Amino acid sequence: MKSEHESLELIRRYIDGNASEADRQALQEQLRHDAATRRLFARYANIDATLGSGSIALRVSAHPTSRSTYWYSWRPLTAAAAGIVFGMFCTSVVFGFVVQRHGVKKTPLAVLQPSFEDAQMPLAKGFPPASSLWTGDAAKVVPAENGIMPKDGHHMLRLETAADGAPVLFPRLYQVIALPPSKTELREIEVSASFASADPSSSPHYSIRAYAVTQAPEQLGPEWFRHREEAIASAATGVDGPAGSTSWQTFGVRIQVPSKARSLVVFFGVRNQAKSQAKQPHYLDAVQVSLVESPRIP
Amino acid sequence: MTPAENAKHDQFLRLYVSQEESLLGFVRTLVPSREDAREVMQEVAVVLWQRLGDLDDLANFRPWAFGVARFKAMAWLRDRSRDRLVFDEDVLALLADEVAEHVDTYQAERRALESCVKKLNPAQRKLLDAAYAPGARIDALAAEAGRSPMSFYKALHRIRLALMNCTQRLLAQEGLS
């Protein structure tokens, strides 16, 4: 019989996804024959689930800003660039224009429906089966509603808090972006978006994540998100929705992408920190994904 | 929605929210990762909503919901057992029984956890916050902190153990341990 310390280490490896097949078998035998180990395992999983559920405030300060967060005062590029949106593919794919600010050159990458202006935009469930497709939990393109005006253009994406009447616990959206070939070993890509909530009492926490992967978009299956640790680079940031306010929160994250990366998976999510389910939906708008080139130091 | 549909929706939400965390902890015990648990929970919520009318007595919502969650988790695991490190069904059944038979104790432990998290120092809370953010990657967090992934996992483990000790002390004080 293993000591409790050894059992806990096996449990940790399993819960953290670090267990080998031998670990799994060893733990399974203990669980099969020892009620105390089952209790220990269930307690450890319970603690892990609760910490990950967002129901307990983990941070010390109510409104910290992640140090990898970049706040923007400028308007989203898409509206300003209306005249240079290429009409190819008859979609809202935006690419090819360049914005320079303080010497930093930003070249937007192709993002399907960055400001959700097509009310008929399809939204598949789960993880994207191909590039340039929004997928995730229940969502719908809507005009202004619930006191929320679109951040950019005339429409925005409503992230439903319920689907078929059942709660959606953590609304999330994905898109896989095919990366163009790169001549440089490392390039910087910036992902930004605006979030708002019609129910600020739910204390929403908004997050943006980006993962650089070596596979082409069509090689990423629905199981990919579970294997995201295999991404060659990642970056994440998040902000809390301001208490009692429905105003838009615009923020972004930058990721250093190695040249061998062929796809960028971008993830947008909302977690309610209040213990109750959000009664009103959250909104996403003005998504931007740009290559960032800083001026060379002479 | 009609007033009747609204009433049904509100009733469901009340019942569901009251059991949501217990169900999540239960499902988490059965599936390999938090992400897996979240996926199963979405499916559980849909089934509970669709079949709420089948429930004769709403007082039985909790055991019924646990039964649905157990069924959905097992089905989910069967679909993925070929390529995942999952336990055999007899062991999963024993784990499911353990949680289902002590629902109130695990619920009390979750309540105690909130107090215990507040007792952690700021560095520990910062580490927890980073590790438990949606989609967080431990290897990236470790690199950012200048540590190896294993040392990050170990630090996380020590915090969880401290929290378990703390919750156990609080439950013992309430006579629930």
Coordinates of C-alpha atoms in Angstrom, one line a residue, chain A:
Chain A
M1 CA 0.0 0.0 0.0
K2 CA 1.3 3.4 -1.0
S3 CA 1.6 6.2 1.6
E4 CA -0.9 9.1 1.4
H5 CA 1.8 11.3 0.1
E6 CA 2.5 8.9 -2.8
S7 CA -1.2 8.5 -3.5
L8 CA -1.6 12.3 -3.7
E9 CA 1.3 12.6 -6.1
L10 CA -0.3 10.0 -8.4
I11 CA -3.7 11.8 -8.1
R12 CA -2.0 15.1 -8.9
R13 CA -0.4 13.7 -12.1
Y14 CA -3.8 12.3 -13.2
I15 CA -5.7 15.5 -12.5
D16 CA -3.0 17.7 -14.1
G17 CA -2.9 15.4 -17.2
N18 CA 0.7 14.4 -16.5
A19 CA 0.0 10.7 -15.7
S20 CA 1.7 7.9 -17.7
E21 CA -0.2 4.7 -18.5
A22 CA 1.7 3.1 -15.6
D23 CA 0.6 5.9 -13.3
R24 CA -3.0 5.4 -14.4
Q25 CA -2.9 1.7 -13.8
A26 CA -1.3 2.1 -10.3
L27 CA -3.9 4.8 -9.4
Q28 CA -6.7 2.7 -10.7
E29 CA -5.7 -0.3 -8.6
Q30 CA -5.6 1.9 -5.5
L31 CA -9.0 3.4 -6.3
R32 CA -10.5 0.0 -7.0
H33 CA -9.4 -1.5 -3.6
D34 CA -9.1 1.4 -1.2
A35 CA -12.0 3.6 -0.1
A36 CA -9.7 6.2 1.5
T37 CA -7.9 6.7 -1.8
R38 CA -11.3 7.2 -3.5
R39 CA -12.2 9.8 -0.9
L40 CA -8.8 11.6 -1.4
F41 CA -9.2 11.5 -5.2
A42 CA -12.8 12.9 -5.1
R43 CA -11.7 15.7 -2.7
Y44 CA -8.7 16.6 -4.9
A45 CA -11.0 16.7 -8.0
N46 CA -13.6 18.7 -6.1
I47 CA -11.0 21.3 -5.1
D48 CA -9.7 21.4 -8.7
A49 CA -13.2 21.7 -10.2
T50 CA -14.2 24.5 -7.8
L51 CA -11.0 26.5 -8.3
G52 CA -11.6 26.2 -12.1
S53 CA -15.3 27.0 -12.0
G54 CA -14.8 30.7 -11.5
S55 CA -17.1 30.7 -8.5
I56 CA -14.4 31.7 -6.1
A57 CA -12.5 35.0 -6.5
L58 CA -8.9 33.8 -6.7
R59 CA -7.2 37.2 -7.3
V60 CA -6.6 39.6 -4.5
S61 CA -7.6 42.8 -6.2
A62 CA -11.0 43.2 -7.7
H63 CA -9.8 44.9 -10.9
P64 CA -6.2 44.2 -11.8
T65 CA -5.0 44.5 -15.3
S66 CA -2.9 41.7 -16.6
R67 CA 0.6 42.8 -17.3
S68 CA 0.3 41.4 -20.8
T69 CA -2.8 43.4 -21.4
Y70 CA -2.7 46.3 -23.9
W71 CA -5.4 48.9 -23.7
Y72 CA -6.3 50.9 -26.8
S73 CA -7.7 54.3 -27.1
W74 CA -8.0 54.2 -30.9
R75 CA -11.0 53.1 -32.8
P76 CA -11.0 49.6 -34.2
L77 CA -9.4 49.4 -37.5
T78 CA -12.3 47.9 -39.3
A79 CA -14.5 50.9 -39.4
A80 CA -11.8 53.3 -40.3
A81 CA -10.6 51.0 -43.0
A82 CA -14.0 50.5 -44.6
G83 CA -12.8 51.9 -47.9
I84 CA -9.9 49.4 -48.1
V85 CA -11.8 46.3 -47.2
F86 CA -11.4 44.0 -50.2
G87 CA -14.6 42.6 -51.6
M88 CA -13.0 39.3 -52.5
F89 CA -14.9 36.2 -51.5
C90 CA -18.0 38.3 -50.8
T91 CA -17.3 38.1 -47.1
S92 CA -16.1 40.5 -44.4
V93 CA -12.6 39.1 -44.5
V94 CA -10.3 42.1 -43.9
F95 CA -6.7 42.0 -44.9
G96 CA -4.0 43.8 -46.6
F97 CA -4.1 47.3 -45.2
V98 CA -1.5 48.7 -42.9
V99 CA -1.8 51.1 -40.0
Q100 CA 1.2 52.8 -38.5
R101 CA 1.1 54.3 -35.1
H102 CA 4.1 55.7 -33.3
G103 CA 6.3 53.8 -35.8
V104 CA 4.6 50.5 -35.1
K105 CA 3.3 48.9 -38.3
K106 CA 0.2 46.7 -37.9
T107 CA -0.9 44.5 -40.8
P108 CA -4.3 42.9 -40.1
L109 CA -4.5 39.2 -40.9
A110 CA -7.6 37.7 -42.5
V111 CA -10.3 37.4 -39.8
L112 CA -13.8 36.3 -40.9
Q113 CA -16.5 38.7 -39.8
P114 CA -14.3 40.7 -37.4
S115 CA -17.2 43.0 -36.5
F116 CA -20.0 40.6 -37.1
E117 CA -21.9 42.6 -39.7
D118 CA -23.5 39.7 -41.5
A119 CA -26.7 38.7 -39.6
Q120 CA -26.7 35.4 -41.5
M121 CA -23.2 34.5 -40.4
P122 CA -23.0 30.7 -39.7
L123 CA -21.7 29.6 -36.3
A124 CA -20.7 26.0 -35.9
K125 CA -20.7 24.3 -32.5
G126 CA -17.5 23.3 -30.8
F127 CA -14.0 23.7 -32.3
P128 CA -13.5 25.1 -35.8
P129 CA -13.4 22.3 -38.5
A130 CA -11.7 24.8 -40.9
S131 CA -10.1 28.2 -41.0
S132 CA -12.0 31.4 -41.2
L133 CA -15.1 30.1 -39.4
W134 CA -16.4 31.3 -36.1
T135 CA -17.4 28.4 -33.8
G136 CA -18.1 27.8 -30.2
D137 CA -21.1 28.0 -27.9
A138 CA -24.5 29.5 -28.8
A139 CA -24.2 33.0 -30.3
K140 CA -26.0 35.2 -32.7
V141 CA -25.3 38.4 -34.7
V142 CA -27.6 41.1 -33.4
P143 CA -28.0 44.9 -33.8
A144 CA -28.1 47.2 -30.7
E145 CA -30.1 45.7 -27.9
N146 CA -30.3 45.6 -24.1
G147 CA -28.8 49.0 -23.9
I148 CA -25.6 47.8 -25.7
M149 CA -24.6 49.6 -28.9
P150 CA -22.3 47.7 -31.3
K151 CA -18.7 48.8 -30.7
D152 CA -18.0 48.7 -34.4
G153 CA -20.5 48.9 -37.3
H154 CA -24.1 48.1 -36.9
H155 CA -24.0 44.6 -35.4
M156 CA -22.2 42.6 -32.7
L157 CA -22.1 39.0 -31.6
R158 CA -24.4 38.1 -28.7
L159 CA -22.9 35.2 -26.6
E160 CA -26.0 33.5 -25.2
T161 CA -26.1 32.5 -21.6
A162 CA -28.6 29.8 -22.4
A163 CA -29.1 27.4 -25.3
D164 CA -32.4 25.6 -25.8
G165 CA -33.2 27.1 -22.3
A166 CA -30.2 25.3 -20.7
P167 CA -27.5 27.5 -19.2
V168 CA -24.2 28.0 -21.1
L169 CA -21.8 28.2 -18.3
F170 CA -18.7 29.7 -20.0
P171 CA -19.6 31.2 -23.3
R172 CA -16.6 30.9 -25.7
L173 CA -15.8 31.5 -29.4
Y174 CA -13.0 30.2 -31.5
Q175 CA -11.5 30.9 -34.9
V176 CA -8.5 29.3 -36.6
I177 CA -6.5 31.7 -38.8
A178 CA -4.2 30.5 -41.5
L179 CA -0.8 32.2 -41.1
P180 CA 1.0 33.5 -44.2
P181 CA 4.6 32.2 -44.6
S182 CA 7.1 34.2 -42.7
K183 CA 10.7 35.3 -43.6
T184 CA 11.5 36.2 -40.0
E185 CA 12.2 33.6 -37.3
L186 CA 9.8 35.2 -34.9
R187 CA 6.9 37.6 -35.6
E188 CA 4.6 39.3 -33.2
I189 CA 0.9 39.0 -33.6
E190 CA -1.6 41.1 -31.7
V191 CA -5.2 39.8 -31.0
S192 CA -7.7 42.3 -29.6
A193 CA -11.4 42.5 -29.1
S194 CA -14.2 44.3 -27.3
F195 CA -16.5 42.7 -24.8
A196 CA -19.6 44.0 -23.0
S197 CA -22.2 42.5 -20.7
A198 CA -25.9 43.4 -20.4
D199 CA -25.8 41.9 -16.9
P200 CA -22.9 43.5 -15.0
S201 CA -24.1 41.9 -11.8
S202 CA -22.7 38.6 -13.0
S203 CA -19.2 40.1 -12.6
P204 CA -17.9 38.9 -15.9
H205 CA -14.3 38.1 -16.6
Y206 CA -13.4 38.4 -20.2
S207 CA -10.5 36.5 -21.7
I208 CA -8.5 36.3 -25.0
R209 CA -6.1 33.5 -25.8
A210 CA -4.0 32.8 -28.8
Y211 CA -2.1 29.6 -29.7
A212 CA 0.4 29.2 -32.5
V213 CA 0.5 25.7 -33.9
T214 CA 2.6 24.0 -36.6
Q215 CA -0.4 22.3 -38.2
A216 CA -2.4 23.8 -41.0
P217 CA -6.0 24.8 -40.0
E218 CA -7.5 21.8 -41.8
Q219 CA -5.3 19.5 -39.7
L220 CA -6.7 20.7 -36.4
G221 CA -9.6 18.4 -35.4
P222 CA -12.2 19.0 -32.7
E223 CA -10.0 17.3 -30.1
W224 CA -7.3 19.9 -30.6
F225 CA -8.2 22.2 -27.7
R226 CA -7.6 19.4 -25.2
H227 CA -4.1 19.1 -26.6
R228 CA -3.4 22.8 -26.6
E229 CA -0.3 22.3 -24.4
E230 CA 1.3 21.1 -27.7
A231 CA 1.0 24.6 -29.2
I232 CA 4.5 26.0 -29.9
A233 CA 3.6 29.4 -28.4
S234 CA 0.6 30.9 -26.5
A235 CA -0.4 34.0 -24.9
A236 CA -3.4 35.0 -22.8
T237 CA -4.9 38.0 -21.0
G238 CA -8.2 38.9 -19.4
V239 CA -10.0 41.7 -17.7
D240 CA -12.9 42.0 -15.3
G241 CA -16.0 43.8 -16.5
P242 CA -16.4 47.0 -14.5
A243 CA -18.8 46.7 -11.6
G244 CA -22.3 47.9 -12.5
S245 CA -21.4 49.0 -16.0
T246 CA -22.4 47.8 -19.4
S247 CA -19.6 49.7 -21.3
W248 CA -17.3 48.0 -23.7
Q249 CA -14.0 46.7 -22.5
T250 CA -11.4 46.7 -25.3
F251 CA -8.1 44.8 -24.7
G252 CA -5.7 42.6 -26.4
V253 CA -2.7 40.3 -26.2
R254 CA 0.5 39.9 -28.2
I255 CA 2.0 36.6 -29.0
Q256 CA 5.5 35.8 -30.4
V257 CA 5.0 33.4 -33.2
P258 CA 7.8 31.2 -34.6
S259 CA 8.1 31.0 -38.3
K260 CA 7.2 27.3 -38.4
A261 CA 3.7 28.1 -37.1
R262 CA 1.0 27.6 -39.8
S263 CA -2.1 28.5 -37.8
L264 CA -3.2 30.8 -35.0
V265 CA -6.0 29.6 -32.8
V266 CA -7.8 32.6 -31.2
F267 CA -10.2 32.1 -28.3
F268 CA -12.6 34.5 -26.7
G269 CA -14.4 33.6 -23.5
V270 CA -16.5 34.9 -20.7
R271 CA -16.6 33.6 -17.2
N272 CA -19.1 34.8 -14.6
Q273 CA -17.5 35.4 -11.3
A274 CA -20.7 35.9 -9.4
K275 CA -22.2 32.8 -8.0
S276 CA -25.4 33.2 -10.0
Q277 CA -26.0 32.5 -13.6
A278 CA -25.9 35.7 -15.8
K279 CA -29.4 36.7 -16.7
Q280 CA -28.5 38.7 -19.7
P281 CA -26.1 37.9 -22.5
H282 CA -22.5 39.1 -23.1
Y283 CA -21.4 40.6 -26.4
L284 CA -18.3 40.5 -28.5
D285 CA -17.3 42.9 -31.3
A286 CA -14.4 44.5 -33.1
V287 CA -12.1 41.5 -33.2
Q288 CA -8.6 42.4 -34.6
V289 CA -5.7 40.1 -35.4
S290 CA -2.6 42.0 -36.7
L291 CA 1.0 41.4 -37.5
V292 CA 3.0 43.9 -35.5
E293 CA 6.3 45.2 -36.7
S294 CA 8.2 47.6 -34.4
P295 CA 10.7 50.0 -35.8
R296 CA 14.3 48.7 -35.9
I297 CA 16.6 50.3 -33.3
P298 CA 19.3 52.1 -35.3

